[in-house]
Amino acid sequence: MCFFCAFIGLFSTPFIISLSSQNFLFKLEILENHSRPLVFSQSFLIDITIKNTGKLKIKKCQFDIMPTRVQNSLKNKLLDLLDPLPRVSYTFYEKIKKNSIKHLEKILPYNASKKDFSFSLNCR
């Protein structure tokens, strides 16, 4: 029984740290999001306004663009999970103080403009 508790404690610690940093220490609120692939070029426009509602100052953020397959069938969802299409990541270093608002604009090279996409924003 003691081994089982130690095993659970060992493997749950990284998840607890990650959840607490995203939901408490470095919490973000997205105020505006106009990010999209550009039509006449192989690029992606990041146009987002975020507010730091966390307890600490943010020093860097990573914006990930993940292309997805067009149809929402079970086969394509499994392929997106097991063999995802190449993603584009951009890390930007911006100091965002507590309760302040920051507008970010950047154009990135992006070759999958015809595909659907999802994105994530992680800040620390």
JSON list of C-alpha atoms in Angstrom, two decimals:
[
{"chain": "A", "resi": 1, "resn": "MET", "atom": "CA", "xyz": [0.00, 0.00, 0.00]},
{"chain": "A", "resi": 2, "resn": "CYS", "atom": "CA", "xyz": [2.82, 2.40, 0.86]},
{"chain": "A", "resi": 3, "resn": "PHE", "atom": "CA", "xyz": [4.51, 1.64, -2.47]},
{"chain": "A", "resi": 4, "resn": "PHE", "atom": "CA", "xyz": [1.29, 2.47, -4.31]},
{"chain": "A", "resi": 5, "resn": "CYS", "atom": "CA", "xyz": [0.96, 5.84, -2.51]},
{"chain": "A", "resi": 6, "resn": "ALA", "atom": "CA", "xyz": [4.59, 6.70, -3.27]},
{"chain": "A", "resi": 7, "resn": "PHE", "atom": "CA", "xyz": [4.08, 5.72, -6.92]},
{"chain": "A", "resi": 8, "resn": "ILE", "atom": "CA", "xyz": [0.96, 7.93, -7.21]},
{"chain": "A", "resi": 9, "resn": "GLY", "atom": "CA", "xyz": [2.72, 10.84, -5.49]},
{"chain": "A", "resi": 10, "resn": "LEU", "atom": "CA", "xyz": [5.77, 10.56, -7.73]},
{"chain": "A", "resi": 11, "resn": "PHE", "atom": "CA", "xyz": [3.84, 10.61, -11.00]},
{"chain": "A", "resi": 12, "resn": "SER", "atom": "CA", "xyz": [1.13, 13.11, -10.04]},
{"chain": "A", "resi": 13, "resn": "THR", "atom": "CA", "xyz": [3.55, 15.86, -8.93]},
{"chain": "A", "resi": 14, "resn": "PRO", "atom": "CA", "xyz": [4.40, 17.17, -12.46]},
{"chain": "A", "resi": 15, "resn": "PHE", "atom": "CA", "xyz": [0.71, 17.33, -13.36]},
{"chain": "A", "resi": 16, "resn": "ILE", "atom": "CA", "xyz": [-0.14, 19.23, -10.17]},
{"chain": "A", "resi": 17, "resn": "ILE", "atom": "CA", "xyz": [2.69, 21.71, -10.80]},
{"chain": "A", "resi": 18, "resn": "SER", "atom": "CA", "xyz": [1.60, 22.22, -14.41]},
{"chain": "A", "resi": 19, "resn": "LEU", "atom": "CA", "xyz": [-2.06, 22.75, -13.53]},
{"chain": "A", "resi": 20, "resn": "SER", "atom": "CA", "xyz": [-1.28, 25.15, -10.70]},
{"chain": "A", "resi": 21, "resn": "SER", "atom": "CA", "xyz": [1.03, 27.23, -12.88]},
{"chain": "A", "resi": 22, "resn": "GLN", "atom": "CA", "xyz": [-1.55, 27.47, -15.70]},
{"chain": "A", "resi": 23, "resn": "ASN", "atom": "CA", "xyz": [-4.58, 28.09, -13.51]},
{"chain": "A", "resi": 24, "resn": "PHE", "atom": "CA", "xyz": [-3.10, 30.17, -10.70]},
{"chain": "A", "resi": 25, "resn": "LEU", "atom": "CA", "xyz": [0.44, 31.51, -11.14]},
{"chain": "A", "resi": 26, "resn": "PHE", "atom": "CA", "xyz": [0.48, 32.33, -14.89]},
{"chain": "A", "resi": 27, "resn": "LYS", "atom": "CA", "xyz": [-3.23, 32.56, -15.69]},
{"chain": "A", "resi": 28, "resn": "LEU", "atom": "CA", "xyz": [-4.12, 34.29, -18.96]},
{"chain": "A", "resi": 29, "resn": "GLU", "atom": "CA", "xyz": [-7.28, 35.81, -20.29]},
{"chain": "A", "resi": 30, "resn": "ILE", "atom": "CA", "xyz": [-7.56, 36.20, -24.07]},
{"chain": "A", "resi": 31, "resn": "LEU", "atom": "CA", "xyz": [-9.38, 39.47, -24.71]},
{"chain": "A", "resi": 32, "resn": "GLU", "atom": "CA", "xyz": [-9.21, 39.53, -28.53]},
{"chain": "A", "resi": 33, "resn": "ASN", "atom": "CA", "xyz": [-8.05, 36.95, -31.01]},
{"chain": "A", "resi": 34, "resn": "HIS", "atom": "CA", "xyz": [-7.80, 37.68, -34.74]},
{"chain": "A", "resi": 35, "resn": "SER", "atom": "CA", "xyz": [-5.11, 35.09, -35.51]},
{"chain": "A", "resi": 36, "resn": "ARG", "atom": "CA", "xyz": [-5.49, 33.38, -38.89]},
{"chain": "A", "resi": 37, "resn": "PRO", "atom": "CA", "xyz": [-3.62, 32.11, -41.95]},
{"chain": "A", "resi": 38, "resn": "LEU", "atom": "CA", "xyz": [-3.08, 34.81, -44.56]},
{"chain": "A", "resi": 39, "resn": "VAL", "atom": "CA", "xyz": [-4.79, 34.18, -47.89]},
{"chain": "A", "resi": 40, "resn": "PHE", "atom": "CA", "xyz": [-2.27, 35.26, -50.51]},
{"chain": "A", "resi": 41, "resn": "SER", "atom": "CA", "xyz": [0.95, 34.23, -48.79]},
{"chain": "A", "resi": 42, "resn": "GLN", "atom": "CA", "xyz": [2.38, 31.21, -47.02]},
{"chain": "A", "resi": 43, "resn": "SER", "atom": "CA", "xyz": [2.22, 32.85, -43.61]},
{"chain": "A", "resi": 44, "resn": "PHE", "atom": "CA", "xyz": [0.18, 33.04, -40.42]},
{"chain": "A", "resi": 45, "resn": "LEU", "atom": "CA", "xyz": [-0.83, 36.23, -38.62]},
{"chain": "A", "resi": 46, "resn": "ILE", "atom": "CA", "xyz": [-0.72, 36.20, -34.84]},
{"chain": "A", "resi": 47, "resn": "ASP", "atom": "CA", "xyz": [-2.93, 39.06, -33.67]},
{"chain": "A", "resi": 48, "resn": "ILE", "atom": "CA", "xyz": [-3.94, 38.52, -30.07]},
{"chain": "A", "resi": 49, "resn": "THR", "atom": "CA", "xyz": [-4.59, 40.64, -26.98]},
{"chain": "A", "resi": 50, "resn": "ILE", "atom": "CA", "xyz": [-3.99, 38.94, -23.65]},
{"chain": "A", "resi": 51, "resn": "LYS", "atom": "CA", "xyz": [-4.31, 39.94, -20.01]},
{"chain": "A", "resi": 52, "resn": "ASN", "atom": "CA", "xyz": [-2.15, 38.51, -17.24]},
{"chain": "A", "resi": 53, "resn": "THR", "atom": "CA", "xyz": [-4.59, 37.61, -14.46]},
{"chain": "A", "resi": 54, "resn": "GLY", "atom": "CA", "xyz": [-2.07, 35.40, -12.64]},
{"chain": "A", "resi": 55, "resn": "LYS", "atom": "CA", "xyz": [-0.02, 36.06, -9.54]},
{"chain": "A", "resi": 56, "resn": "LEU", "atom": "CA", "xyz": [3.41, 36.37, -11.21]},
{"chain": "A", "resi": 57, "resn": "LYS", "atom": "CA", "xyz": [4.97, 38.42, -14.01]},
{"chain": "A", "resi": 58, "resn": "ILE", "atom": "CA", "xyz": [5.11, 36.61, -17.37]},
{"chain": "A", "resi": 59, "resn": "LYS", "atom": "CA", "xyz": [8.50, 36.56, -19.11]},
{"chain": "A", "resi": 60, "resn": "LYS", "atom": "CA", "xyz": [7.91, 34.42, -22.20]},
{"chain": "A", "resi": 61, "resn": "CYS", "atom": "CA", "xyz": [5.08, 32.85, -24.14]},
{"chain": "A", "resi": 62, "resn": "GLN", "atom": "CA", "xyz": [4.93, 30.08, -26.72]},
{"chain": "A", "resi": 63, "resn": "PHE", "atom": "CA", "xyz": [2.33, 30.15, -29.49]},
{"chain": "A", "resi": 64, "resn": "ASP", "atom": "CA", "xyz": [1.77, 26.77, -31.20]},
{"chain": "A", "resi": 65, "resn": "ILE", "atom": "CA", "xyz": [-0.19, 26.38, -34.45]},
{"chain": "A", "resi": 66, "resn": "MET", "atom": "CA", "xyz": [-1.38, 22.84, -35.04]},
{"chain": "A", "resi": 67, "resn": "PRO", "atom": "CA", "xyz": [-2.89, 22.02, -38.45]},
{"chain": "A", "resi": 68, "resn": "THR", "atom": "CA", "xyz": [-5.71, 19.47, -38.32]},
{"chain": "A", "resi": 69, "resn": "ARG", "atom": "CA", "xyz": [-7.21, 17.27, -40.96]},
{"chain": "A", "resi": 70, "resn": "VAL", "atom": "CA", "xyz": [-10.31, 18.60, -42.68]},
{"chain": "A", "resi": 71, "resn": "GLN", "atom": "CA", "xyz": [-13.01, 16.04, -41.90]},
{"chain": "A", "resi": 72, "resn": "ASN", "atom": "CA", "xyz": [-14.06, 15.45, -38.31]},
{"chain": "A", "resi": 73, "resn": "SER", "atom": "CA", "xyz": [-14.28, 11.68, -38.69]},
{"chain": "A", "resi": 74, "resn": "LEU", "atom": "CA", "xyz": [-13.05, 9.31, -36.00]},
{"chain": "A", "resi": 75, "resn": "LYS", "atom": "CA", "xyz": [-10.21, 8.18, -38.28]},
{"chain": "A", "resi": 76, "resn": "ASN", "atom": "CA", "xyz": [-8.92, 11.74, -38.75]},
{"chain": "A", "resi": 77, "resn": "LYS", "atom": "CA", "xyz": [-9.22, 12.52, -35.03]},
{"chain": "A", "resi": 78, "resn": "LEU", "atom": "CA", "xyz": [-7.15, 9.44, -34.24]},
{"chain": "A", "resi": 79, "resn": "LEU", "atom": "CA", "xyz": [-4.60, 10.39, -36.91]},
{"chain": "A", "resi": 80, "resn": "ASP", "atom": "CA", "xyz": [-4.35, 13.91, -35.44]},
{"chain": "A", "resi": 81, "resn": "LEU", "atom": "CA", "xyz": [-3.73, 12.38, -32.02]},
{"chain": "A", "resi": 82, "resn": "LEU", "atom": "CA", "xyz": [-1.27, 9.63, -33.04]},
{"chain": "A", "resi": 83, "resn": "ASP", "atom": "CA", "xyz": [0.41, 11.15, -36.11]},
{"chain": "A", "resi": 84, "resn": "PRO", "atom": "CA", "xyz": [-0.15, 14.92, -36.04]},
{"chain": "A", "resi": 85, "resn": "LEU", "atom": "CA", "xyz": [0.72, 17.18, -38.93]},
{"chain": "A", "resi": 86, "resn": "PRO", "atom": "CA", "xyz": [3.85, 19.33, -38.42]},
{"chain": "A", "resi": 87, "resn": "ARG", "atom": "CA", "xyz": [3.22, 22.21, -36.04]},
{"chain": "A", "resi": 88, "resn": "VAL", "atom": "CA", "xyz": [4.66, 25.70, -36.05]},
{"chain": "A", "resi": 89, "resn": "SER", "atom": "CA", "xyz": [5.91, 27.14, -32.77]},
{"chain": "A", "resi": 90, "resn": "TYR", "atom": "CA", "xyz": [6.91, 30.67, -31.99]},
{"chain": "A", "resi": 91, "resn": "THR", "atom": "CA", "xyz": [8.36, 31.78, -28.67]},
{"chain": "A", "resi": 92, "resn": "PHE", "atom": "CA", "xyz": [8.26, 35.46, -27.84]},
{"chain": "A", "resi": 93, "resn": "TYR", "atom": "CA", "xyz": [9.83, 37.14, -24.87]},
{"chain": "A", "resi": 94, "resn": "GLU", "atom": "CA", "xyz": [7.52, 39.80, -23.48]},
{"chain": "A", "resi": 95, "resn": "LYS", "atom": "CA", "xyz": [7.38, 40.97, -19.90]},
{"chain": "A", "resi": 96, "resn": "ILE", "atom": "CA", "xyz": [3.74, 41.19, -18.90]},
{"chain": "A", "resi": 97, "resn": "LYS", "atom": "CA", "xyz": [3.14, 42.47, -15.38]},
{"chain": "A", "resi": 98, "resn": "LYS", "atom": "CA", "xyz": [0.27, 41.35, -13.16]},
{"chain": "A", "resi": 99, "resn": "ASN", "atom": "CA", "xyz": [-3.14, 42.64, -14.32]},
{"chain": "A", "resi": 100, "resn": "SER", "atom": "CA", "xyz": [-1.68, 44.32, -17.42]},
{"chain": "A", "resi": 101, "resn": "ILE", "atom": "CA", "xyz": [-2.78, 43.91, -21.03]},
{"chain": "A", "resi": 102, "resn": "LYS", "atom": "CA", "xyz": [-0.47, 43.18, -23.96]},
{"chain": "A", "resi": 103, "resn": "HIS", "atom": "CA", "xyz": [-1.24, 43.18, -27.68]},
{"chain": "A", "resi": 104, "resn": "LEU", "atom": "CA", "xyz": [0.91, 40.82, -29.76]},
{"chain": "A", "resi": 105, "resn": "GLU", "atom": "CA", "xyz": [1.28, 40.91, -33.55]},
{"chain": "A", "resi": 106, "resn": "LYS", "atom": "CA", "xyz": [3.62, 38.74, -35.58]},
{"chain": "A", "resi": 107, "resn": "ILE", "atom": "CA", "xyz": [3.65, 37.13, -39.02]},
{"chain": "A", "resi": 108, "resn": "LEU", "atom": "CA", "xyz": [5.10, 33.61, -39.17]},
{"chain": "A", "resi": 109, "resn": "PRO", "atom": "CA", "xyz": [5.95, 31.40, -42.15]},
{"chain": "A", "resi": 110, "resn": "TYR", "atom": "CA", "xyz": [3.22, 28.79, -42.44]},
{"chain": "A", "resi": 111, "resn": "ASN", "atom": "CA", "xyz": [2.83, 26.27, -45.27]},
{"chain": "A", "resi": 112, "resn": "ALA", "atom": "CA", "xyz": [-0.49, 24.66, -44.29]},
{"chain": "A", "resi": 113, "resn": "SER", "atom": "CA", "xyz": [-2.77, 27.62, -44.98]},
{"chain": "A", "resi": 114, "resn": "LYS", "atom": "CA", "xyz": [-5.39, 25.45, -46.71]},
{"chain": "A", "resi": 115, "resn": "LYS", "atom": "CA", "xyz": [-5.89, 23.23, -43.64]},
{"chain": "A", "resi": 116, "resn": "ASP", "atom": "CA", "xyz": [-7.97, 23.79, -40.53]},
{"chain": "A", "resi": 117, "resn": "PHE", "atom": "CA", "xyz": [-5.96, 24.59, -37.45]},
{"chain": "A", "resi": 118, "resn": "SER", "atom": "CA", "xyz": [-6.02, 24.92, -33.71]},
{"chain": "A", "resi": 119, "resn": "PHE", "atom": "CA", "xyz": [-3.58, 26.82, -31.58]},
{"chain": "A", "resi": 120, "resn": "SER", "atom": "CA", "xyz": [-2.38, 27.02, -28.01]},
{"chain": "A", "resi": 121, "resn": "LEU", "atom": "CA", "xyz": [-0.77, 29.78, -26.01]},
{"chain": "A", "resi": 122, "resn": "ASN", "atom": "CA", "xyz": [1.39, 28.86, -23.02]},
{"chain": "A", "resi": 123, "resn": "CYS", "atom": "CA", "xyz": [3.10, 31.50, -20.90]},
{"chain": "A", "resi": 124, "resn": "ARG", "atom": "CA", "xyz": [5.59, 31.33, -18.04]}
]
